[in-house]
mmCIF file of C-alpha atoms in Angstrom:
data_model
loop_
_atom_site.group_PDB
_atom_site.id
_atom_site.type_symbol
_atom_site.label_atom_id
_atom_site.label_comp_id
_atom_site.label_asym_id
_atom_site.label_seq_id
_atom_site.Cartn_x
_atom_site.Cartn_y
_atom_site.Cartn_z
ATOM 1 C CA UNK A 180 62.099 79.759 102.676
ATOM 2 C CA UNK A 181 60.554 82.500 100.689
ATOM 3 C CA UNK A 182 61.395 84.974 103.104
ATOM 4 C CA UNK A 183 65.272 83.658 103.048
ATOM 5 C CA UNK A 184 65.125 84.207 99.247
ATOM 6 C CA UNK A 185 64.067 87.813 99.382
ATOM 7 C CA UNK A 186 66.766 88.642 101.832
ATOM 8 C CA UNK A 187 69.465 87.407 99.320
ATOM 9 C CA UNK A 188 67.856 88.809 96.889
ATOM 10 C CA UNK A 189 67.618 92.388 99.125
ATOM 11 C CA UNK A 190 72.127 91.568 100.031
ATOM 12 C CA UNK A 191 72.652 90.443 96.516
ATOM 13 C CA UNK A 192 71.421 94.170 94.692
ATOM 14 C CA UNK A 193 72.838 96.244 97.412
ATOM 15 C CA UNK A 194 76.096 94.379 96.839
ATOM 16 C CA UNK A 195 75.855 95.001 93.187
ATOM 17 C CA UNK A 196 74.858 98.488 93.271
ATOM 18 C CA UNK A 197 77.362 100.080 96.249
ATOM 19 C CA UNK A 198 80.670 98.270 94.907
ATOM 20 C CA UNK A 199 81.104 99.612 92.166
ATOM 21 C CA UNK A 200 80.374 102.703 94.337
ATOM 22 C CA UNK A 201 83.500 102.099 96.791
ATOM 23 C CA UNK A 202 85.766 100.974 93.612
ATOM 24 C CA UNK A 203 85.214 104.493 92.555
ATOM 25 C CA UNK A 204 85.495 106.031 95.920
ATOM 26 C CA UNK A 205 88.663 104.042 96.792
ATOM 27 C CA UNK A 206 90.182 104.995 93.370
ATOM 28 C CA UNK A 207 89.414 108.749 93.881
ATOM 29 C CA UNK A 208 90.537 108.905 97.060
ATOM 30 C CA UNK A 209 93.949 107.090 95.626
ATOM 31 C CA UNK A 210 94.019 109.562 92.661
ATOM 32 C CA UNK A 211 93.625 112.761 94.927
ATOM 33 C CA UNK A 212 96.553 111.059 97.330
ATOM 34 C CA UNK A 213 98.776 110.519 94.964
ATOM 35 C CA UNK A 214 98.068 114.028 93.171
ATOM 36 C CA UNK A 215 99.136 115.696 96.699
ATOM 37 C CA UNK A 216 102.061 113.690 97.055
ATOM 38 C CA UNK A 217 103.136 114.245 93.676
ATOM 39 C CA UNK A 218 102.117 118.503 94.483
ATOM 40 C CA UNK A 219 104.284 118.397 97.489
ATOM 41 C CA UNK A 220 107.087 116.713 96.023
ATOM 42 C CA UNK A 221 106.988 119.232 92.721
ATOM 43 C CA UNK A 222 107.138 122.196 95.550
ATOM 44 C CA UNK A 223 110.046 120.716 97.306
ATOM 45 C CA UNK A 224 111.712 120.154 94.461
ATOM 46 C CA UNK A 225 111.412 123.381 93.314
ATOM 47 C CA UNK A 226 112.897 124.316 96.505
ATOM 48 C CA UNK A 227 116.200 122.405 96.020
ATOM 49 C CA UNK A 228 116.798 121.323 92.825
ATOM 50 C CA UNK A 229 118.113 123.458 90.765
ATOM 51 C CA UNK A 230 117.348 124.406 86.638
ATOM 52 C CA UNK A 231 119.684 122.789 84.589
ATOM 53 C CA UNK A 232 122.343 124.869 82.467
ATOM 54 C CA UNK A 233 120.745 125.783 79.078
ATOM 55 C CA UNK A 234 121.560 122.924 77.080
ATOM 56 C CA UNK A 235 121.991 125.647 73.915
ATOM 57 C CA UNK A 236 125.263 127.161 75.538
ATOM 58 C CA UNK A 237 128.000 126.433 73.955
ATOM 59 C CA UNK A 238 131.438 124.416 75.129
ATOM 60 C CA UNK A 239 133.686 126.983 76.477
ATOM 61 C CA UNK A 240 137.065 127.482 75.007
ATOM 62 C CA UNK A 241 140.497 128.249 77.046
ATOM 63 C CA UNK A 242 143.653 129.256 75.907
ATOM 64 C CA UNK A 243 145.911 127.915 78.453
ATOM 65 C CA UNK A 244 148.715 130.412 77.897
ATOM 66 C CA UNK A 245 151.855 128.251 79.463
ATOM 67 C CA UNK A 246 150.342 125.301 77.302
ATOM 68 C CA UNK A 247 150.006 127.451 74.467
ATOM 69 C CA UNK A 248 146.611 125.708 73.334
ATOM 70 C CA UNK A 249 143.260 125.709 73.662
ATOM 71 C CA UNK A 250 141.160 123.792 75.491
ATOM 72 C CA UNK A 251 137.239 122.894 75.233
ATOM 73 C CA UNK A 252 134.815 122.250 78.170
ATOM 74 C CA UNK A 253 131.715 122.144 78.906
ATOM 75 C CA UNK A 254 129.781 125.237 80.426
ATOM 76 C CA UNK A 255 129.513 123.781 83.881
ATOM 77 C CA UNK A 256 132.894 122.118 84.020
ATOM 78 C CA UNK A 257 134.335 125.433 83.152
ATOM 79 C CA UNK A 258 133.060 126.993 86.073
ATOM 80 C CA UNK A 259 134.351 124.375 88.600
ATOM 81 C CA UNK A 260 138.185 125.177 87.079
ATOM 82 C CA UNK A 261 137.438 128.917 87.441
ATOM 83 C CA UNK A 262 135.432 128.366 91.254
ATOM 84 C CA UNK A 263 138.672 126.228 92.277
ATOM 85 C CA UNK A 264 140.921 129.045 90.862
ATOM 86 C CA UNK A 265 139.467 132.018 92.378
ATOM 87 C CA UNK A 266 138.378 131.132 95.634
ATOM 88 C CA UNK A 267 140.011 128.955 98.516
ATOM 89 C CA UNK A 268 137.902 125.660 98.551
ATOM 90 C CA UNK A 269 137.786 125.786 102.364
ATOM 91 C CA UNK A 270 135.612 128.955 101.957
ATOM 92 C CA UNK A 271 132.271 128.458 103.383
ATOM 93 C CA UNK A 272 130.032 127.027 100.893
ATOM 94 C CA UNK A 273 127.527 129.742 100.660
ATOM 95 C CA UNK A 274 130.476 132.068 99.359
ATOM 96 C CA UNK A 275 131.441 129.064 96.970
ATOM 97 C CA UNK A 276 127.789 129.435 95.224
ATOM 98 C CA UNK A 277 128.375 133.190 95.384
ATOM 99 C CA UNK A 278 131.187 132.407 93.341
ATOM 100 C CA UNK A 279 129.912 130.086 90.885
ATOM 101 C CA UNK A 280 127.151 132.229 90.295
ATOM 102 C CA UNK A 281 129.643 135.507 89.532
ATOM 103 C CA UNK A 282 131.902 133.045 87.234
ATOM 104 C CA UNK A 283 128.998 131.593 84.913
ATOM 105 C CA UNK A 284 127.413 135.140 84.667
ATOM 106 C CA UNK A 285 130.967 136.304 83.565
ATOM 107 C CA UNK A 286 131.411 133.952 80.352
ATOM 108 C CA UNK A 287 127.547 133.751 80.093
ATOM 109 C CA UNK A 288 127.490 137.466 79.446
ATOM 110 C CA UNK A 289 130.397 137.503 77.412
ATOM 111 C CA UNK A 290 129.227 134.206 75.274
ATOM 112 C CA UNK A 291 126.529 136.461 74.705
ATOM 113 C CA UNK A 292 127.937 139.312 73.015
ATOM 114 C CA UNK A 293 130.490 137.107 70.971
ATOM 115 C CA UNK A 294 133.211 140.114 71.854
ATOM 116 C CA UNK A 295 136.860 138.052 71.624
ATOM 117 C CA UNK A 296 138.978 140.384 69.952
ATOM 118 C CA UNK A 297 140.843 141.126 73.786
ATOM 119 C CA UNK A 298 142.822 137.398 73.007
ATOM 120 C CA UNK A 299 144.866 138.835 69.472
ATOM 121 C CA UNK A 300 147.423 139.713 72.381
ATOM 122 C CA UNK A 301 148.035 136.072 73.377
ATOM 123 C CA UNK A 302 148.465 135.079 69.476
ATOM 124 C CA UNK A 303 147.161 133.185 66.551
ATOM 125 C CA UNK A 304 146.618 130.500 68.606
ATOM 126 C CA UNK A 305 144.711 132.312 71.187
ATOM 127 C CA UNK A 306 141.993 133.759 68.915
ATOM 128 C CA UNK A 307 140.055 130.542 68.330
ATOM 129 C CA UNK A 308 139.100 130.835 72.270
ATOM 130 C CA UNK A 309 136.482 132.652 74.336
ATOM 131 C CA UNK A 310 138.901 133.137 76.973
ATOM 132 C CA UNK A 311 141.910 132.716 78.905
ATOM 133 C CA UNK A 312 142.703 130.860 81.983
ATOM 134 C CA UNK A 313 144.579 134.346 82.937
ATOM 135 C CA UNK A 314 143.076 137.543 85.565
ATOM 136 C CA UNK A 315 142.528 139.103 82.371
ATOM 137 C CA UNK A 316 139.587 137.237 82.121
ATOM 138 C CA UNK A 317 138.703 134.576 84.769
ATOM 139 C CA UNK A 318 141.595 132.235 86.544
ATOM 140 C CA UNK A 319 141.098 128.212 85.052
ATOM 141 C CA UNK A 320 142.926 125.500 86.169
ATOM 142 C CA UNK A 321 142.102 122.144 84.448
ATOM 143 C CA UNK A 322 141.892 119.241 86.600
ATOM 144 C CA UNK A 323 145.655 117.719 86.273
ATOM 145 C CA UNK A 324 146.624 121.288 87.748
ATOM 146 C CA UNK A 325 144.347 120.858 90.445
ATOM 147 C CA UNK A 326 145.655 117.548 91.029
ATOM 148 C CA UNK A 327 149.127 118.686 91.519
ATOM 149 C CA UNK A 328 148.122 122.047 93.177
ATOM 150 C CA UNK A 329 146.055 119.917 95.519
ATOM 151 C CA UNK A 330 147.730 116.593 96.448
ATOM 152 C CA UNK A 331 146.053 114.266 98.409
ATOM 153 C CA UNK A 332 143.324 116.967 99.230
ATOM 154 C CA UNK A 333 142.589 117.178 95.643
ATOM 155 C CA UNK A 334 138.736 114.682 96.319
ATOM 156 C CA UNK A 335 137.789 116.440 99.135
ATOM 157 C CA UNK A 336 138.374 120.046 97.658
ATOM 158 C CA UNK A 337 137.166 119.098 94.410
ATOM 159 C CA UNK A 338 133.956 117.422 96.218
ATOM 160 C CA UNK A 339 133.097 120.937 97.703
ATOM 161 C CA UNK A 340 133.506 122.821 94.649
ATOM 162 C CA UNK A 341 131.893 120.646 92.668
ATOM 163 C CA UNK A 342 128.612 121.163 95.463
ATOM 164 C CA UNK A 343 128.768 124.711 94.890
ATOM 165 C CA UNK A 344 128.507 124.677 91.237
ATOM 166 C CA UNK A 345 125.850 121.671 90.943
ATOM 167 C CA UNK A 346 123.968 124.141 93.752
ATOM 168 C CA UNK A 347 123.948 126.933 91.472
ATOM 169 C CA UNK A 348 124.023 125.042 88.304
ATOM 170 C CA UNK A 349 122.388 126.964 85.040
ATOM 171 C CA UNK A 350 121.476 130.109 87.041
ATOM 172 C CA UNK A 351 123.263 133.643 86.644
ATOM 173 C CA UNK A 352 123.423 137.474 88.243
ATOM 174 C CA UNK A 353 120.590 139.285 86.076
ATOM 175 C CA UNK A 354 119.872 143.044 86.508
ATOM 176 C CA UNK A 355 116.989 144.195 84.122
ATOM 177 C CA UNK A 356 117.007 140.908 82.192
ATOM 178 C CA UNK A 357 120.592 141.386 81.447
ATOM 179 C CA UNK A 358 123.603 139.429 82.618
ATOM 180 C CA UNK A 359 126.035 141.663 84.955
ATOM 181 C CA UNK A 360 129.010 142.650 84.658
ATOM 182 C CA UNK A 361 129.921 140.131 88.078
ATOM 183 C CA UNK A 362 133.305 141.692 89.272
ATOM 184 C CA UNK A 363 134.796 140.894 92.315
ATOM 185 C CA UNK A 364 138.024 140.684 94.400
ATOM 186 C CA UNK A 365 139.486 139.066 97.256
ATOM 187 C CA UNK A 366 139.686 141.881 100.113
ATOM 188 C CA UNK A 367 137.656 145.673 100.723
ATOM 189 C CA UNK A 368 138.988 148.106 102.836
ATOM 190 C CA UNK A 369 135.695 148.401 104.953
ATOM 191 C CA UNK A 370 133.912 149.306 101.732
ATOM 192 C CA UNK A 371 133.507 148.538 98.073
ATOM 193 C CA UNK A 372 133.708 150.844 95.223
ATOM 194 C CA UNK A 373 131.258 152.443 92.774
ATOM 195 C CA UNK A 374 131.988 151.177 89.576
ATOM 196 C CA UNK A 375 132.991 154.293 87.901
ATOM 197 C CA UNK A 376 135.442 155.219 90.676
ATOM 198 C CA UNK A 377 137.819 152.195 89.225
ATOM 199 C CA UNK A 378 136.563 151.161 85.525
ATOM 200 C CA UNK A 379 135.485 154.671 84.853
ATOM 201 C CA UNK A 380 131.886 152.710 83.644
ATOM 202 C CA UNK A 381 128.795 153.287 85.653
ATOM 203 C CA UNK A 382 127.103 150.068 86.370
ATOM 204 C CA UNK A 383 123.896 150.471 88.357
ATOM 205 C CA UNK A 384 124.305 147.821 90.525
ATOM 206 C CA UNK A 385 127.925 148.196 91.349
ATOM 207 C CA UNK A 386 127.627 150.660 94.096
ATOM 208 C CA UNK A 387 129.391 151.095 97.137
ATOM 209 C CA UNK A 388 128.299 149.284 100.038
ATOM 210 C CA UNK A 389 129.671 148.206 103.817
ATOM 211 C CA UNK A 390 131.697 145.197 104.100
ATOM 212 C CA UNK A 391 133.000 146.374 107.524
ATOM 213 C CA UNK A 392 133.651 142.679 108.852
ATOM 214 C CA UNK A 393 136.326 142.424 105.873
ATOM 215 C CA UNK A 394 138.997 143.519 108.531
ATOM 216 C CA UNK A 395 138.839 139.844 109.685
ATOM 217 C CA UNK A 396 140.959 139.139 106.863
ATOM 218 C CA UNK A 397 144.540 138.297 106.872
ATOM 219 C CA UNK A 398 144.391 140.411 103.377
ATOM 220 C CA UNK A 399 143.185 143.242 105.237
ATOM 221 C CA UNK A 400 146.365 145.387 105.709
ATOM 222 C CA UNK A 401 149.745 145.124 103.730
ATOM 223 C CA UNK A 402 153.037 146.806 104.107
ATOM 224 C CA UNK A 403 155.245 147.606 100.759
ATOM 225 C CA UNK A 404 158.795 149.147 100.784
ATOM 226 C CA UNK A 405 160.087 150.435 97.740
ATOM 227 C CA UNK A 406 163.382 153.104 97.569
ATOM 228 C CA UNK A 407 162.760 156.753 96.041
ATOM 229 C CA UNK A 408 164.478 155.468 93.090
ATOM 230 C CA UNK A 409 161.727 152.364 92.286
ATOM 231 C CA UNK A 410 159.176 155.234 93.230
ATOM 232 C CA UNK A 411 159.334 157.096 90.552
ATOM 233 C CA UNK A 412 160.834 154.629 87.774
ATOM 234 C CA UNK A 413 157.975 152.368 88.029
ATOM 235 C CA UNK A 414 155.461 155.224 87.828
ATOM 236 C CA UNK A 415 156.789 156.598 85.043
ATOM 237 C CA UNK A 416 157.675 152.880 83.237
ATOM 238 C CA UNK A 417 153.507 152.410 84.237
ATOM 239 C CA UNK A 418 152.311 155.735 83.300
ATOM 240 C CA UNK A 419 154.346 157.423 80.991
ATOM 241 C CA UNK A 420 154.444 160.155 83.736
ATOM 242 C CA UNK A 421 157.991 161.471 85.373
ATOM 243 C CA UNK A 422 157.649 163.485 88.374
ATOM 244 C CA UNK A 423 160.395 165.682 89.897
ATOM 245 C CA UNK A 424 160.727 165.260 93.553
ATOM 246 C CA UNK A 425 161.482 169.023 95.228
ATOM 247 C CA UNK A 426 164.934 167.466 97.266
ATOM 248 C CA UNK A 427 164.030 169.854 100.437
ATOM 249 C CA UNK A 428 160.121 169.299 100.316
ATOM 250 C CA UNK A 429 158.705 167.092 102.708
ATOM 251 C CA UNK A 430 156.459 163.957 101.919
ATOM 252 C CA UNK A 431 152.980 166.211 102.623
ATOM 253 C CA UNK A 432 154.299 169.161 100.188
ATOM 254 C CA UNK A 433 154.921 166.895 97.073
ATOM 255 C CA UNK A 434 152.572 164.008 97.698
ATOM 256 C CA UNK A 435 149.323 164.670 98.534
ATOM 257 C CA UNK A 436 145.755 163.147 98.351
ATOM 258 C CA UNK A 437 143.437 165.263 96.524
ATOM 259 C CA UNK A 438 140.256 163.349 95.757
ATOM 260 C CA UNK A 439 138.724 160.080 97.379
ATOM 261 C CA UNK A 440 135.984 157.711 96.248
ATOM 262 C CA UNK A 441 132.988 156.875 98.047
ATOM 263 C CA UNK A 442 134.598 153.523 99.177
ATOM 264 C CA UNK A 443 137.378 155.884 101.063
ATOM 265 C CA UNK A 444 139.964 154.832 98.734
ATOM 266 C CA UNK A 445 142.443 157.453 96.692
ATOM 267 C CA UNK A 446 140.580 159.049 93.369
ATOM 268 C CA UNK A 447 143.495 161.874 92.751
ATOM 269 C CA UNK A 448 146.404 162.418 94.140
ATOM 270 C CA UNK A 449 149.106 165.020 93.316
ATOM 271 C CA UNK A 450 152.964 163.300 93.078
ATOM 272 C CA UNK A 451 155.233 166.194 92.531
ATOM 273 C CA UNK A 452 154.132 168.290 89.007
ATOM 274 C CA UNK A 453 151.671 165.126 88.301
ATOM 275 C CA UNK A 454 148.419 164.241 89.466
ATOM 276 C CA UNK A 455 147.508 160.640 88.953
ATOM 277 C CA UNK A 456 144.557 158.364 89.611
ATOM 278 C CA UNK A 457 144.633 156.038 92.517
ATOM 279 C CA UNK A 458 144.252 153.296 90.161
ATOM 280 C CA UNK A 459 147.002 154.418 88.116
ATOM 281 C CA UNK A 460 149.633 154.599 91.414
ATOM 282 C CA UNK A 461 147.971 150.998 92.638
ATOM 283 C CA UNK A 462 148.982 149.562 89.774
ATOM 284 C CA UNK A 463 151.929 150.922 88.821
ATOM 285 C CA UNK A 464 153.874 150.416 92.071
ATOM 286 C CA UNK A 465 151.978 147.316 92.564
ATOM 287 C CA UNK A 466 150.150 147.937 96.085
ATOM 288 C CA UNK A 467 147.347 145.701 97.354
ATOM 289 C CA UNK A 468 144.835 148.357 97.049
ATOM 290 C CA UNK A 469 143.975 151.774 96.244
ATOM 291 C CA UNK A 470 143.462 152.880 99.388
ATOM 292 C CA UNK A 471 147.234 153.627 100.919
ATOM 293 C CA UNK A 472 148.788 155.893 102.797
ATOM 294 C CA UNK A 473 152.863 156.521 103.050
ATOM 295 C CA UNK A 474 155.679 157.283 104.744
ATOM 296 C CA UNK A 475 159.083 158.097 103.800
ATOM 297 C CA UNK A 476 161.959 157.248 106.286
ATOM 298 C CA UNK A 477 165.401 158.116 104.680
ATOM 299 C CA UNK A 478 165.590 157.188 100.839
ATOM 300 C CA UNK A 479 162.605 154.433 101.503
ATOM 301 C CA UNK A 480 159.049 155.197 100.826
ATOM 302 C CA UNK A 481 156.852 152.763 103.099
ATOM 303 C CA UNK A 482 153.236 151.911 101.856
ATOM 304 C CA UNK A 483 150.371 150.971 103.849
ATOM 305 C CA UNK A 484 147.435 149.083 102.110
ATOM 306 C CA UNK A 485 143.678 148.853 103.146
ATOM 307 C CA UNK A 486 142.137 145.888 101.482
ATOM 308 C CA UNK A 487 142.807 143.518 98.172
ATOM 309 C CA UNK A 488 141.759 144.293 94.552
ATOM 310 C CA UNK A 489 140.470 146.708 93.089
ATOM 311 C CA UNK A 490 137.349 146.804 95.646
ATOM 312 C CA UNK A 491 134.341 146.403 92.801
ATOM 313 C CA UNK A 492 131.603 144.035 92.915
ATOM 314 C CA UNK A 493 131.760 140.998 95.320
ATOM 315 C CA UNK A 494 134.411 140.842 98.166
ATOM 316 C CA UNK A 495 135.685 137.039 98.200
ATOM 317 C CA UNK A 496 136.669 137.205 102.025
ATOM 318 C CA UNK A 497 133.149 139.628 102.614
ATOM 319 C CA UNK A 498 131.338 136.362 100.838
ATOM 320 C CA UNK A 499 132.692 133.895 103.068
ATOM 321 C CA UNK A 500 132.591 136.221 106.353
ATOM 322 C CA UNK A 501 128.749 136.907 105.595
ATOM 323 C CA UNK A 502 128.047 132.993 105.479
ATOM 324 C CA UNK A 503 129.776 132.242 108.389
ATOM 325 C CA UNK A 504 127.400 134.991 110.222
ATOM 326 C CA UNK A 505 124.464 132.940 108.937
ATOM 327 C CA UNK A 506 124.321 134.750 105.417
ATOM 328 C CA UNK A 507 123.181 132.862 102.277
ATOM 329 C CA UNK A 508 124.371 133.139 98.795
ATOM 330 C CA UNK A 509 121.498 135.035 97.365
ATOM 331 C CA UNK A 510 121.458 137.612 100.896
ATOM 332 C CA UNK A 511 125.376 137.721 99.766
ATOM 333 C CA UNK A 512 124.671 138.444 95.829
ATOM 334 C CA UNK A 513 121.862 141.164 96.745
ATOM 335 C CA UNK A 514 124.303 142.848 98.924
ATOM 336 C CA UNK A 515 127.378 142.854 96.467
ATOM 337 C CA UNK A 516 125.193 143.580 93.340
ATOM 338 C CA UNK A 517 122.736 145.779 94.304
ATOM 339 C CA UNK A 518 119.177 144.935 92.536
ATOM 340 C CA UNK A 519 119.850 141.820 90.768
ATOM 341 C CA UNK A 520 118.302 138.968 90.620
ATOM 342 C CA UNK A 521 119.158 135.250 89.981
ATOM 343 C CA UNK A 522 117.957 133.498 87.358
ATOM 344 C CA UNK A 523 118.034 130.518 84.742
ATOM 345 C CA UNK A 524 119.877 131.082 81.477
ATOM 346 C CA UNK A 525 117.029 129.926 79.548
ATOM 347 C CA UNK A 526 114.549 132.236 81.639
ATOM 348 C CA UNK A 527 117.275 135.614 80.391
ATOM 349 C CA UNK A 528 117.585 134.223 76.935
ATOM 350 C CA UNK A 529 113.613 134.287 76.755
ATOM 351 C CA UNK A 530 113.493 137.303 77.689
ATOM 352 C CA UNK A 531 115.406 138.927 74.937
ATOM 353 C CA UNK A 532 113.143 137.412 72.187
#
């Protein structure tokens, strides 16, 4: 009986002394689980979910010119109207983020330096905005124009857009701390420009750089006819130039290419007693691209066009052929804007204090 006793006695302290032991135990060993869990799940987050928009930014403000008024949205919802605007929603969606990400660094940057005085042209109206909803600044549509633009593929083109910009949301092109300058256009000729070659400023990361698979574009190559007479009225409506055309010179004697930019497209040219830019010719007569070549058959001067845009920054149709070779939207910003980086709003604005 005594011997019983003990040996309760004996269970009963050991019982007292290790539980508490493995209540501890158990409990750490639950604390240090969850912690890793709760590690792991901070990592992969940080993987795919993106910082939010600075919540400091203000609403963004478009004159709609045919409307005639302006109209406020927020930062985000801004970008979806310009990302719908400027790029075909069937793009792949890698060039879509591209996209987003060259839009929001756009009005972030000019947000920024509070510069509006470009909209007294539009009217009284107009200079209460940041921007309008023209090329002069970024193409907006607001969602009743994407409605009717769209039809009964407005959800599914809206739902792809709207991925691209929640993707990117809050983050912008950086170079040095600074927002870019994010240009871009639809089509290169095999090559984009240095900056200074079209805008006449040198941006840094605005260089030239291949986009070869660009001739997979249906924007690629464009023909333009337009009589002698059209020839040299528009240039000289466009340029304040006139030219006189030598009646018995041929096409090589008084046109000719004098200069070209790194991206292969036309720097200086001589027309007649001028000599004009490339950009200055594009645009006056309206061509596709600076890079052209001509022939003249009769009283008809036939243009040939390499590419879409002025060729600076980020090719849309480069974008969209890079993703579909694998490419992802930061290997597609890095190659466009050459040593950038991407970051949040709020990580750029902290840096300037």
């Amino acid at each position: 009986m005594q011997k019983r006793i003990i040996f309760l006695f004996v269970i009963l302290t050991l019982m007292i002394l290790l539980v508490p032991t493995l209540l501890v135990t158990t409990f750490s060993e639950s604390t240090d689980s969850v912690a890793q869990v709760e590690a792991k799940e901070a990592v992969q987050k940080k993987k795919t979910t993106i910082i939010p928009s600075d919540e400091k930014m203000p609403p963004v403000r478009v004159y709609l010119t045919k409307e005639k008024r302006v109209l406020e949205v927020p930062l985000e919802e801004y970008i979806t109207g310009v990302v719908a605007s400027e790029m075909p929603a069937d793009f792949h969606e890698e060039a879509l983020k591209a996209q987003a990400l060259a839009a929001r660094t756009y009005i972030v940057k000019r947000l920024t330096k509070k510069e509006f005085t470009d909209l007294a042209r539009w009217g009284t109206i107009a200079k209460t905005a940041h921007v309008t909803d023209t090329v002069q600044h970024q193409v907006f549509s607001t969602e009743q124009q994407l409605r009717s633009r769209w039809g009964i593929q407005y959800d599914e083109k809206q739902k792809r857009i709207e991925s691209a910009v929640q993707a990117t949301k809050g983050n912008i092109i950086v170079y040095q701390g600074e927002p870019i300058y994010a240009a871009f256009f639809s089509t290169s000729n095999g090559r984009t420009e240095n900056s200074e070659d079209y805008f006449l400023t040198n941006y840094p990361y605005l260089r030239s750089v291949d986009s070869s698979w660009d001739q997979q574009s249906p924007k690629y190559d464009k023909e333009q006819v337009l009589t002698m007479h059209q020839f040299t009225q528009l240039l000289a409506k466009e340029t304040g130039k006139s030219i006189a055309i030598p009646t018995a010179a041929s096409p090589g004697q008084w046109m000719r290419v004098i200069e070209k930019t790194a991206g292969n497209r036309i720097l200086k040219i001589r027309i007649g007693d001028e000599i004009f830019s490339g950009r200055e010719v594009r645009e006056a007569l309206h061509l596709a691209s600076s890079d052209f070549s001509w022939q003249v058959k009769g009283n008809e001067m036939i243009f040939t066009t390499r590419g879409y845009g002025h060729g600076v920054g980020m090719s849309q149709w480069g974008a969209h052929l890079m993703a579909k070779q694998g490419k992802e939207v930061l290997d597609i910003i890095q190659h466009y804007y050459q040593g950038v980086k991407v970051k949040p709003i709020s990580a750029v604005q902290g840096d300037k204090k």
